[in-house]
Coordinates of C-alpha atoms and ligand atoms in Angstrom, one line a residue:
Chain A
M1 CA 0.0 -0.8 -53.1
S2 CA -3.3 -2.7 -53.0
A3 CA -6.2 -1.2 -51.2
I4 CA -6.9 -2.3 -47.6
L5 CA -10.6 -2.0 -48.2
Q6 CA -12.1 -2.8 -51.5
V7 CA -15.8 -2.4 -52.3
R8 CA -17.2 -3.7 -55.6
G9 CA -20.7 -3.1 -57.0
L10 CA -22.2 -3.1 -53.5
R11 CA -25.9 -3.1 -53.4
K12 CA -28.2 -3.2 -50.5
A13 CA -32.0 -3.5 -50.6
Y14 CA -33.8 -3.6 -47.3
A15 CA -36.5 -6.1 -46.5
N16 CA -39.2 -3.5 -47.5
G17 CA -37.6 -3.3 -50.9
F18 CA -35.9 0.1 -50.4
E19 CA -32.6 0.2 -52.2
A20 CA -30.2 2.0 -49.8
L21 CA -27.0 1.3 -51.8
K22 CA -27.1 1.3 -55.6
G23 CA -23.8 -0.2 -56.6
V24 CA -21.0 1.3 -54.6
D25 CA -17.3 1.0 -55.7
L26 CA -14.7 2.2 -53.3
D27 CA -11.0 1.6 -52.7
I28 CA -9.3 2.7 -49.5
E29 CA -5.6 2.7 -49.1
E30 CA -3.9 1.7 -45.9
G31 CA -3.3 4.5 -43.5
E32 CA -5.5 7.1 -45.0
I33 CA -8.4 9.0 -43.5
I34 CA -11.4 9.2 -45.7
A35 CA -14.5 11.2 -44.9
L36 CA -17.9 10.2 -46.3
L37 CA -20.2 13.1 -46.7
G38 CA -23.8 12.9 -47.4
P39 CA -27.2 14.2 -46.3
N40 CA -29.5 12.3 -44.0
G41 CA -30.6 9.0 -45.5
A42 CA -27.8 9.0 -48.1
G43 CA -26.7 5.5 -47.2
K44 CA -23.6 6.2 -45.1
T45 CA -24.6 4.0 -42.2
T46 CA -25.9 1.3 -44.5
L47 CA -22.5 1.2 -46.3
I48 CA -20.6 0.8 -43.0
S49 CA -23.1 -1.7 -41.6
T50 CA -22.8 -3.8 -44.7
I51 CA -19.0 -3.8 -44.6
C52 CA -18.9 -4.6 -40.9
G53 CA -21.5 -7.5 -41.0
I54 CA -24.4 -5.8 -39.3
T55 CA -26.5 -6.3 -42.5
T56 CA -25.9 -8.5 -45.4
A57 CA -25.3 -7.2 -48.9
T58 CA -27.8 -7.9 -51.6
S59 CA -25.0 -8.2 -54.2
G60 CA -21.5 -7.1 -54.8
N61 CA -18.4 -7.9 -52.7
V62 CA -16.1 -6.4 -50.2
T63 CA -12.6 -7.4 -49.1
V64 CA -10.7 -6.1 -46.1
G65 CA -7.0 -6.7 -46.2
G66 CA -7.7 -9.1 -49.1
H67 CA -10.2 -11.2 -47.0
D68 CA -13.7 -11.4 -48.3
I69 CA -16.2 -10.3 -45.7
E70 CA -18.5 -13.2 -46.3
T71 CA -16.4 -16.2 -47.1
D72 CA -13.5 -15.2 -44.9
F73 CA -15.5 -13.1 -42.4
R74 CA -13.3 -14.0 -39.4
A75 CA -10.1 -12.6 -40.9
A76 CA -11.9 -9.6 -42.4
R77 CA -13.8 -8.6 -39.2
S78 CA -10.7 -9.2 -37.0
M79 CA -9.2 -6.2 -38.8
I80 CA -12.2 -3.9 -38.3
G81 CA -13.2 -1.7 -35.5
L82 CA -16.7 -0.1 -35.6
V83 CA -18.0 2.9 -33.7
P84 CA -21.7 3.1 -34.4
Q85 CA -23.7 6.3 -35.0
E86 CA -26.0 5.6 -32.1
I87 CA -24.7 5.4 -28.5
N88 CA -25.4 1.7 -28.0
L89 CA -24.1 0.9 -24.6
E90 CA -25.2 -1.2 -21.6
P91 CA -26.1 1.5 -19.0
F92 CA -25.3 -0.6 -15.9
E93 CA -21.9 -2.0 -17.1
T94 CA -18.7 -0.4 -16.0
V95 CA -16.4 1.3 -18.5
V96 CA -13.6 -1.1 -18.1
N97 CA -15.8 -4.2 -18.2
T98 CA -17.5 -3.2 -21.4
V99 CA -14.2 -2.5 -23.1
R100 CA -12.8 -5.9 -21.9
F101 CA -15.9 -7.6 -23.2
S102 CA -15.3 -6.1 -26.7
R103 CA -11.8 -7.4 -26.7
G104 CA -13.0 -10.9 -25.6
L105 CA -15.6 -11.0 -28.4
F106 CA -12.8 -10.9 -30.8
G107 CA -11.4 -14.0 -29.2
L108 CA -8.3 -12.2 -27.9
P109 CA -6.8 -13.0 -24.5
R110 CA -7.5 -10.5 -21.8
K111 CA -4.7 -7.9 -21.7
D112 CA -5.3 -5.2 -19.2
K113 CA -2.3 -3.3 -20.4
I114 CA -3.9 -2.7 -23.8
V115 CA -7.3 -1.8 -22.3
E116 CA -5.5 0.7 -20.1
T117 CA -3.6 2.2 -23.0
V118 CA -6.8 2.6 -24.9
L119 CA -8.7 4.1 -22.0
R120 CA -5.9 6.5 -21.3
Q121 CA -5.7 7.5 -24.9
L122 CA -9.3 8.5 -24.7
S123 CA -9.1 10.2 -21.3
L124 CA -11.3 7.6 -19.8
W125 CA -8.9 6.0 -17.4
D126 CA -10.2 7.8 -14.3
K127 CA -13.8 6.8 -15.2
K128 CA -12.9 3.1 -15.7
D129 CA -14.9 1.9 -12.8
N130 CA -17.9 4.1 -13.4
Q131 CA -21.1 2.8 -14.8
V132 CA -21.8 3.9 -18.3
K133 CA -25.0 5.6 -17.3
E134 CA -22.9 8.0 -15.1
L135 CA -21.0 9.4 -18.0
S136 CA -21.7 12.4 -20.2
G137 CA -22.7 12.0 -23.8
G138 CA -19.3 12.9 -25.1
M139 CA -17.7 10.4 -22.7
K140 CA -20.1 7.7 -23.8
R141 CA -19.0 8.3 -27.4
R142 CA -15.4 7.9 -26.3
V143 CA -16.3 4.6 -24.6
L144 CA -17.7 3.4 -27.9
I145 CA -14.4 4.3 -29.5
A146 CA -12.5 2.5 -26.8
K147 CA -14.6 -0.6 -27.3
A148 CA -13.8 -0.4 -31.1
L149 CA -10.1 0.0 -30.4
A150 CA -9.9 -2.8 -27.8
H151 CA -8.9 -5.4 -30.3
E152 CA -6.4 -3.2 -32.0
P153 CA -8.1 -2.9 -35.4
R154 CA -6.3 -2.0 -38.6
V155 CA -9.3 -0.3 -40.0
L156 CA -11.6 1.9 -38.0
F157 CA -15.1 3.0 -39.0
L158 CA -16.4 6.1 -37.2
D159 CA -20.0 6.7 -38.0
E160 CA -20.6 10.4 -37.2
P161 CA -18.2 10.5 -34.3
T162 CA -18.8 14.2 -33.6
A163 CA -22.6 14.4 -33.9
G164 CA -23.9 16.2 -30.9
V165 CA -20.5 16.9 -29.5
D166 CA -19.4 20.4 -28.5
V167 CA -16.6 22.3 -30.3
E168 CA -13.9 21.5 -27.8
L169 CA -14.7 17.8 -27.8
R170 CA -14.8 17.8 -31.5
K171 CA -11.3 19.1 -31.6
D172 CA -10.3 16.4 -29.1
M173 CA -11.9 13.8 -31.4
W174 CA -9.9 15.2 -34.4
D175 CA -6.7 14.8 -32.3
I176 CA -7.6 11.2 -31.5
V177 CA -8.2 10.5 -35.1
A178 CA -4.8 12.1 -36.0
T179 CA -3.1 10.0 -33.3
L180 CA -4.7 6.9 -34.7
K181 CA -3.6 7.7 -38.2
Q182 CA 0.0 8.1 -36.9
S183 CA -0.2 4.6 -35.5
G184 CA -1.1 3.4 -38.9
V185 CA -4.8 2.8 -38.6
T186 CA -6.9 3.4 -41.6
I187 CA -10.0 5.5 -40.8
I188 CA -13.3 5.8 -42.5
L189 CA -15.6 8.4 -41.0
T190 CA -18.9 9.8 -41.9
T191 CA -19.9 13.3 -41.1
H192 CA -22.4 16.1 -41.9
Y193 CA -19.8 18.7 -41.1
I194 CA -17.9 19.8 -44.1
E195 CA -15.3 21.6 -42.0
E196 CA -14.6 18.3 -40.3
A197 CA -13.8 16.6 -43.6
E198 CA -11.8 19.6 -44.5
A199 CA -9.9 19.5 -41.3
I200 CA -8.9 15.9 -40.9
A201 CA -9.5 13.8 -44.1
D202 CA -7.1 13.0 -46.8
R203 CA -9.8 12.1 -49.2
V204 CA -13.5 12.9 -49.3
G205 CA -16.3 10.8 -50.7
V206 CA -19.8 12.2 -51.3
I207 CA -22.8 9.9 -51.1
N208 CA -26.3 10.7 -52.0
K209 CA -29.3 8.4 -52.4
G210 CA -27.2 5.3 -52.3
E211 CA -24.7 6.4 -54.8
L212 CA -21.1 7.4 -54.3
L213 CA -21.0 10.5 -56.4
L214 CA -17.2 11.0 -56.1
V215 CA -14.2 10.2 -54.1
E216 CA -11.3 12.5 -54.4
D217 CA -8.3 13.8 -52.8
K218 CA -9.4 16.7 -50.6
T219 CA -7.2 19.4 -52.0
A220 CA -7.6 18.2 -55.6
L221 CA -11.3 18.2 -55.1
M222 CA -11.4 21.7 -53.9
A223 CA -9.1 22.9 -56.7
R224 CA -11.0 21.0 -59.4
M225 CA -14.5 21.7 -58.3
G226 CA -13.7 25.0 -56.7
K227 CA -15.3 28.2 -57.8
K228 CA -13.5 31.3 -56.9
E229 CA -15.0 34.6 -56.1
L230 CA -13.4 37.9 -56.9
A231 CA -14.7 40.8 -54.8
V232 CA -14.1 44.2 -56.2
Q233 CA -14.5 47.3 -54.0
I234 CA -15.4 50.5 -55.7
T235 CA -15.0 54.0 -54.3
A236 CA -18.2 55.5 -55.5
P237 CA -21.4 53.4 -54.8
I238 CA -23.5 52.5 -57.8
D239 CA -27.3 51.6 -58.1
T240 CA -27.1 49.2 -61.0
I241 CA -24.5 47.2 -62.7
P242 CA -23.3 49.2 -65.7
E243 CA -24.5 48.0 -69.2
L244 CA -20.9 47.4 -70.2
L245 CA -20.5 44.7 -67.6
A246 CA -23.8 42.9 -68.3
S247 CA -22.1 39.9 -69.9
Y248 CA -20.2 39.0 -66.7
D249 CA -21.6 37.0 -63.8
L250 CA -21.7 39.8 -61.3
T251 CA -23.6 40.6 -58.2
L252 CA -23.8 44.0 -56.6
S253 CA -23.8 44.3 -52.8
E254 CA -26.6 46.1 -50.9
N255 CA -24.5 49.2 -50.2
G256 CA -23.5 49.4 -53.9
K257 CA -19.8 49.3 -53.1
T258 CA -18.9 45.7 -53.8
L259 CA -19.1 43.8 -57.0
T260 CA -18.6 40.0 -56.7
Y261 CA -17.5 38.1 -59.7
T262 CA -17.8 34.3 -59.6
Y263 CA -15.6 32.3 -62.0
D264 CA -14.5 28.8 -62.5
T265 CA -10.9 27.9 -61.8
R266 CA -11.3 25.0 -64.3
A267 CA -12.1 27.3 -67.2
E268 CA -9.3 28.1 -69.7
R269 CA -10.0 31.8 -69.4
T270 CA -11.2 33.2 -66.1
G271 CA -12.2 36.5 -67.7
I272 CA -10.5 38.5 -64.9
T273 CA -8.3 40.6 -67.2
S274 CA -11.1 41.6 -69.5
L275 CA -13.5 42.2 -66.6
L276 CA -11.0 44.6 -64.9
S277 CA -10.4 46.5 -68.1
A278 CA -14.2 46.7 -68.8
M279 CA -14.6 48.1 -65.2
S280 CA -12.2 50.9 -65.8
E281 CA -13.9 51.5 -69.2
A282 CA -17.2 51.8 -67.3
G283 CA -15.5 54.5 -65.2
L284 CA -15.4 52.6 -61.9
Q285 CA -12.7 53.4 -59.4
L286 CA -11.4 50.3 -57.7
S287 CA -10.2 50.5 -54.1
D288 CA -9.6 46.9 -53.3
V289 CA -9.7 43.5 -54.9
E290 CA -10.0 40.2 -53.0
T291 CA -10.4 36.5 -54.1
R292 CA -12.0 33.8 -52.1
Q293 CA -11.9 30.0 -52.6
S294 CA -15.3 28.3 -52.1
S295 CA -15.4 25.7 -49.3
L296 CA -16.1 22.0 -49.5
E297 CA -19.5 22.8 -48.2
E298 CA -20.5 24.7 -51.3
I299 CA -19.0 22.0 -53.5
F300 CA -20.9 19.5 -51.6
V301 CA -24.2 21.3 -51.7
G302 CA -23.7 21.9 -55.4
L303 CA -23.1 18.2 -56.1
V304 CA -26.0 16.9 -54.1
H305 CA -28.2 19.5 -55.7
D306 CA -27.1 18.6 -59.2
G307 CA -27.8 15.0 -58.3
K308 CA -31.4 15.9 -57.4
D309 CA -31.8 17.8 -60.7
A310 CA -30.7 14.8 -62.6
A311 CA -33.0 12.4 -60.7
Chain B
M1 CA -14.8 -22.4 -33.5
N2 CA -13.8 -19.2 -31.6
W3 CA -14.0 -20.7 -28.1
A4 CA -12.4 -17.7 -26.5
A5 CA -15.2 -15.5 -27.8
I6 CA -17.8 -18.0 -26.6
R7 CA -16.2 -18.0 -23.2
S8 CA -16.3 -14.2 -23.1
I9 CA -20.1 -14.1 -23.9
Y10 CA -20.7 -16.8 -21.4
L11 CA -18.8 -15.2 -18.6
Y12 CA -20.2 -11.8 -19.4
E13 CA -23.8 -13.2 -19.2
M14 CA -23.0 -15.1 -16.0
S15 CA -21.5 -12.0 -14.3
R16 CA -24.8 -10.3 -14.8
F17 CA -26.5 -13.2 -13.0
F18 CA -24.0 -13.1 -10.1
R19 CA -24.3 -9.4 -9.7
T20 CA -28.0 -10.0 -8.8
L21 CA -27.3 -13.3 -7.1
L22 CA -29.6 -12.7 -4.2
Q23 CA -32.6 -11.7 -6.4
S24 CA -31.9 -14.6 -8.7
F25 CA -32.2 -17.0 -5.8
V26 CA -34.6 -15.5 -3.4
S27 CA -37.6 -15.4 -5.6
P28 CA -37.5 -19.0 -6.7
V29 CA -36.9 -20.2 -3.1
I30 CA -39.8 -18.2 -1.8
S31 CA -42.2 -19.3 -4.6
T32 CA -41.1 -23.0 -4.1
S33 CA -41.8 -22.7 -0.4
L34 CA -45.2 -21.3 -1.1
Y35 CA -45.9 -24.2 -3.5
F36 CA -45.0 -26.6 -0.7
V37 CA -47.3 -24.8 1.8
V38 CA -50.2 -24.7 -0.6
F39 CA -49.9 -27.9 -2.5
G40 CA -47.9 -30.0 -0.2
A41 CA -49.4 -29.1 3.2
A42 CA -52.9 -27.7 2.5
I43 CA -53.9 -29.9 -0.5
G44 CA -51.5 -32.7 0.2
S45 CA -53.0 -33.4 3.6
R46 CA -56.1 -34.5 1.8
I47 CA -54.4 -36.5 -0.9
D48 CA -52.2 -38.8 1.1
Q49 CA -50.4 -40.7 -1.7
V50 CA -49.9 -40.8 -5.4
E51 CA -48.9 -44.2 -6.6
G52 CA -47.2 -45.0 -3.3
V53 CA -45.4 -41.6 -3.0
S54 CA -46.5 -38.9 -0.6
Y55 CA -48.0 -36.0 -2.4
G56 CA -45.5 -33.6 -1.0
A57 CA -42.6 -35.6 -2.5
F58 CA -44.6 -36.4 -5.7
I59 CA -44.7 -32.7 -6.7
V60 CA -41.0 -32.0 -6.2
P61 CA -39.9 -33.1 -9.7
G62 CA -42.7 -31.2 -11.3
L63 CA -41.9 -28.2 -9.3
V64 CA -38.2 -28.3 -10.2
M65 CA -39.2 -28.8 -13.9
L66 CA -41.7 -26.0 -13.8
T67 CA -39.1 -23.5 -12.5
V68 CA -36.3 -24.7 -14.7
M69 CA -38.4 -24.5 -17.8
T70 CA -39.7 -21.0 -17.1
Q71 CA -36.3 -19.8 -15.9
A72 CA -34.4 -21.2 -18.9
I73 CA -36.9 -19.5 -21.3
S74 CA -36.9 -16.2 -19.6
N75 CA -33.2 -16.0 -19.1
A76 CA -32.4 -17.0 -22.7
S77 CA -35.1 -14.8 -24.3
F78 CA -34.1 -11.8 -22.3
G79 CA -30.4 -12.5 -22.7
I80 CA -30.6 -12.1 -26.5
Y81 CA -33.5 -9.7 -26.6
F82 CA -31.7 -7.1 -24.4
P83 CA -28.8 -6.4 -26.8
K84 CA -31.3 -6.2 -29.6
F85 CA -33.3 -3.7 -27.6
I86 CA -30.5 -1.5 -26.5
G87 CA -28.6 -1.8 -29.7
T88 CA -25.4 -3.5 -28.4
I89 CA -26.1 -6.4 -30.7
Y90 CA -24.0 -4.5 -33.3
E91 CA -21.0 -5.8 -31.4
L92 CA -22.0 -9.4 -31.7
L93 CA -22.7 -9.0 -35.4
S94 CA -19.4 -7.2 -36.2
A95 CA -17.2 -9.5 -34.2
P96 CA -15.4 -12.4 -35.9
I97 CA -17.8 -14.9 -34.5
N98 CA -20.6 -16.9 -36.2
F99 CA -24.2 -17.3 -35.1
L100 CA -23.5 -20.8 -33.6
E101 CA -21.0 -19.3 -31.3
I102 CA -23.4 -16.6 -30.2
V103 CA -26.0 -19.3 -29.5
I104 CA -23.6 -21.4 -27.5
G105 CA -22.6 -18.4 -25.4
Y106 CA -26.1 -17.2 -24.6
V107 CA -27.9 -20.5 -24.4
G108 CA -25.1 -21.9 -22.3
A109 CA -25.3 -19.1 -19.8
A110 CA -29.1 -19.2 -19.7
A111 CA -29.1 -23.0 -19.2
T112 CA -26.5 -22.7 -16.4
K113 CA -28.6 -20.1 -14.6
A114 CA -31.7 -22.3 -14.9
L115 CA -29.7 -25.3 -13.6
F116 CA -28.5 -23.3 -10.6
I117 CA -32.0 -22.3 -9.7
G118 CA -33.2 -25.9 -10.3
I119 CA -30.7 -27.2 -7.8
I120 CA -31.5 -24.5 -5.3
I121 CA -35.2 -25.6 -5.5
L122 CA -34.3 -29.2 -5.1
I123 CA -32.2 -28.3 -2.0
T124 CA -35.1 -26.2 -0.6
S125 CA -37.5 -29.1 -1.1
F126 CA -35.3 -31.3 1.0
F127 CA -36.3 -29.1 3.9
F128 CA -40.0 -29.9 3.4
V129 CA -40.1 -33.5 2.4
D130 CA -38.2 -36.7 2.4
I131 CA -37.0 -37.8 -1.0
T132 CA -34.5 -40.3 -2.2
I133 CA -33.4 -40.1 -5.8
Q134 CA -33.4 -43.6 -7.4
H135 CA -31.6 -42.7 -10.6
P136 CA -29.3 -39.7 -9.8
L137 CA -27.5 -39.8 -13.2
A138 CA -30.7 -39.9 -15.2
M139 CA -32.0 -37.1 -12.9
V140 CA -29.1 -34.9 -13.8
A141 CA -29.3 -35.8 -17.5
F142 CA -33.0 -34.9 -17.7
L143 CA -32.4 -31.7 -15.8
V144 CA -29.5 -30.6 -17.9
L145 CA -31.2 -31.5 -21.2
T146 CA -34.3 -29.6 -20.1
C147 CA -32.3 -26.5 -19.2
I148 CA -30.6 -26.6 -22.6
S149 CA -33.6 -27.3 -24.7
F150 CA -35.8 -24.7 -23.1
A151 CA -33.0 -22.1 -23.2
L152 CA -32.8 -22.8 -27.0
L153 CA -36.6 -22.2 -27.2
G154 CA -36.1 -19.0 -25.1
F155 CA -33.3 -17.9 -27.5
I156 CA -35.7 -18.3 -30.5
I157 CA -38.4 -16.3 -28.7
G158 CA -35.8 -13.5 -27.9
I159 CA -34.8 -13.3 -31.6
W160 CA -38.4 -13.3 -32.7
A161 CA -39.7 -10.8 -30.2
K162 CA -40.0 -7.2 -31.5
N163 CA -41.1 -5.7 -28.1
F164 CA -41.4 -6.6 -24.5
E165 CA -45.0 -7.7 -24.8
Q166 CA -44.1 -10.3 -27.4
L167 CA -41.2 -11.4 -25.2
Q168 CA -43.7 -12.4 -22.5
L169 CA -46.4 -13.5 -24.8
V170 CA -45.1 -17.0 -25.7
P171 CA -44.1 -18.0 -22.2
L172 CA -47.5 -16.7 -20.9
L173 CA -49.8 -18.0 -23.5
I174 CA -48.1 -21.3 -24.5
V175 CA -45.5 -22.4 -22.1
T176 CA -47.1 -21.8 -18.8
P177 CA -50.3 -23.7 -19.7
L178 CA -48.3 -26.5 -21.2
V179 CA -46.3 -26.7 -18.0
F180 CA -49.2 -26.6 -15.7
L181 CA -51.1 -29.1 -17.7
G182 CA -48.0 -31.3 -18.1
G183 CA -48.5 -33.3 -14.9
S184 CA -46.3 -31.2 -12.6
F185 CA -48.8 -31.5 -9.8
Y186 CA -50.7 -34.7 -10.6
S187 CA -50.3 -38.0 -12.4
I188 CA -51.7 -38.1 -15.9
S189 CA -53.4 -41.3 -14.9
M190 CA -55.6 -39.3 -12.6
L191 CA -57.3 -37.7 -15.6
P192 CA -60.3 -38.9 -17.5
P193 CA -59.3 -41.0 -20.6
F194 CA -60.0 -38.2 -23.1
W195 CA -57.7 -35.7 -21.3
Q196 CA -55.1 -38.4 -21.0
G197 CA -55.1 -38.7 -24.8
V198 CA -54.9 -34.9 -25.2
S199 CA -52.0 -34.8 -22.7
M200 CA -50.0 -37.1 -25.0
F201 CA -49.6 -34.2 -27.3
N202 CA -48.1 -32.0 -24.6
P203 CA -44.3 -32.3 -24.7
V204 CA -43.9 -31.2 -21.1
V205 CA -45.7 -34.4 -20.0
Y206 CA -42.8 -36.4 -21.3
L207 CA -40.2 -34.3 -19.6
V208 CA -41.9 -34.2 -16.2
S209 CA -42.7 -37.9 -16.4
G210 CA -39.1 -38.8 -17.3
F211 CA -37.8 -36.6 -14.5
R212 CA -40.1 -38.1 -12.0
W213 CA -39.1 -41.5 -13.0
A214 CA -35.5 -40.6 -12.1
F215 CA -36.7 -39.8 -8.6
F216 CA -39.3 -42.5 -7.8
G217 CA -39.0 -45.1 -10.6
L218 CA -42.6 -44.4 -11.7
S219 CA -43.7 -42.6 -14.8
D220 CA -46.7 -41.7 -16.9
V221 CA -45.0 -42.6 -20.2
P222 CA -42.1 -44.9 -20.9
V223 CA -38.7 -43.4 -20.1
L224 CA -37.5 -44.0 -23.6
A225 CA -40.5 -42.0 -24.9
S226 CA -39.4 -39.2 -22.5
L227 CA -35.9 -39.3 -23.9
G228 CA -37.2 -39.4 -27.4
A229 CA -39.4 -36.4 -26.7
I230 CA -36.7 -34.2 -25.3
A231 CA -34.4 -35.2 -28.2
L232 CA -37.1 -34.3 -30.7
F233 CA -37.8 -31.0 -28.9
T234 CA -34.1 -30.1 -28.8
G235 CA -33.8 -31.1 -32.5
I236 CA -36.6 -28.9 -33.5
C237 CA -35.2 -25.9 -31.6
V238 CA -31.7 -26.5 -33.2
G239 CA -33.4 -26.7 -36.6
V240 CA -35.2 -23.4 -36.2
I241 CA -32.0 -21.7 -34.9
G242 CA -30.2 -23.1 -37.9
L243 CA -32.8 -21.6 -40.2
I244 CA -32.5 -18.2 -38.4
F245 CA -28.8 -18.5 -38.9
K246 CA -29.1 -19.1 -42.6
T247 CA -31.6 -16.4 -43.3
G248 CA -30.4 -13.8 -40.8
W249 CA -34.1 -13.5 -39.9
R250 CA -34.7 -10.5 -37.5
I251 CA -31.0 -10.1 -37.0
R252 CA -29.2 -9.1 -40.2
E253 CA -32.0 -7.6 -42.2
Ligands
LIG401 N1 -33.6 -1.4 -41.5 C1 -34.0 -0.6 -42.5 N2 -35.1 -0.9 -43.2 C2 -35.5 -0.2 -44.3 N3 -34.9 1.0 -44.7 C3 -33.8 1.4 -44.0 C4 -33.3 0.6 -42.9 N4 -32.2 1.2 -42.4 C5 -32.0 2.3 -43.2 N5 -33.0 2.4 -44.2 C6 -33.1 3.4 -45.2 O1 -31.9 3.5 -46.0 C7 -31.6 4.8 -46.3 C8 -30.2 5.0 -45.9 O2 -30.1 5.0 -44.5 P1 -28.7 5.3 -43.7 O3 -29.0 5.0 -42.3 O4 -27.7 4.4 -44.4 O5 -28.4 6.8 -44.0 P2 -27.3 7.7 -43.5 O6 -26.6 8.2 -44.7 O7 -26.5 7.0 -42.5 O8 -28.1 8.9 -42.8 P3 -27.8 9.8 -41.5 O9 -26.9 10.8 -42.0 O10 -29.1 10.3 -41.2 O11 -27.2 8.9 -40.5 C9 -32.6 5.7 -45.6 O12 -33.5 6.1 -46.6 C10 -33.3 4.8 -44.6 O13 -34.6 5.2 -44.4
LIG402 MG1 -26.1 7.3 -40.5

């Protein structure tokens, strides 16, 4: 299966000379959800803007459904829906009009049925005749999504769809994304929330300083990059880690009753067996043992941090 | 050409205009009436005729031009500046339309609005003075061309402007003086020779003169020169817009 979105060697230098994208390669398969993670200023919005035609690339090329975004921009853009990061809406326009306008801009005939479906899907139908300025922030964000969906795109870009959105609405947003995925839409979203990527994405990409550090299957990523922790409860508290255990990466909790061992699941030997026997050798009585998988967040912070060290 | 998209932009812009229809019409009608009171009645009573035409009637073409030019510029510049300002321009840039289609949609709507207002003013002036239009077709042609070319200029200003001050700067500092010094309220031949020479560098002189010729059959400059001037002016605007299109200047940076 060929990728629905193909990015090759994409570079973007802004007018002031700042290089926001330093050669990005990315393939996105039809029907998947990919989450792009990265700190502020990483280049997420720039990447999306360049693909969607808001800014022009300095070099490299992008195809959407096999159509080059420059030479065949009409076909390429017809497939794309864009939900920008900022809430850019005309305050005095009514919801239904602004959604209709978006559809019209794509040269499509006015179909009120489709507009209605989209508005209902986003729970905006009862607000259709309200002016945009009368809506809450979360509703406005949904209007942006409705506008992007009005021309029935195959690929949807969501630039931080849940920024500044409360927990409940964020769950709603995830449901919307899941429904869209079911209808076959490919979704590329950016987010600062690791749990969001963990909850809804199939694959995760990490961007930092204009470079795509990695793109991986979410579960594979966690398994590959994941560090595990082994927490060992001991019955009698201790003040210091016994000499015998000095060679292990251990930390002792404040109350002296928990020893935490961090190990790498990628390593050939985790060292758990020898650690446990060394513990009994040191005379420690174990009362409980627990392991914990590190979250994407820790992986992410680790990656970005390593990137900084290298720079 | 994505005509359906152009139509969408055009109708969307026009709907904004019709929503505020009353405002759009009331202010030009009031200001025109004031011009008639001040120039036509007060001053006009002391200048009885200009080249065989009563002063009140003489200023009608200039008055229509003055309003049409300023309206075309302000409508077009605001029309494209507004989406830039509130950020909705992302929609235009990410839609499967090219810059030419955007220009046609916005400039077309701005020119139409200016034309509407021009016609309203013309109708208003019929209540104040007697006028017969000698060359109605030429009159319409000059009016429409002026609406389009000044809407093009307005579009360029709207793209160029980075803030509201700049949006008003060009119309205020350049266009208004050119229009007032363009023979709207007087015949160029009334000026001393030196200023007549200077006036020949003012493009507005050609437009007003051609337009007035369509009404009364008299002009400051030959009609062909007027046509040439408006064609040249339109050509320059189209050229500049083409350049903006190619470079993405102030749009796709
Ligand atoms: N128009 C511009 N001109 C110059 N530099 C820009 C412009 N837009 C963005 N940048 C710079 O490019 C870099 C990437 O910005 P971008 O908006 O893509 O980041 P982001 O990953 O979306 O960040 P955030 O999470 O804060 O939205 C930043 O350093 C930013 O300052
Ligand atoms: Mg961003």
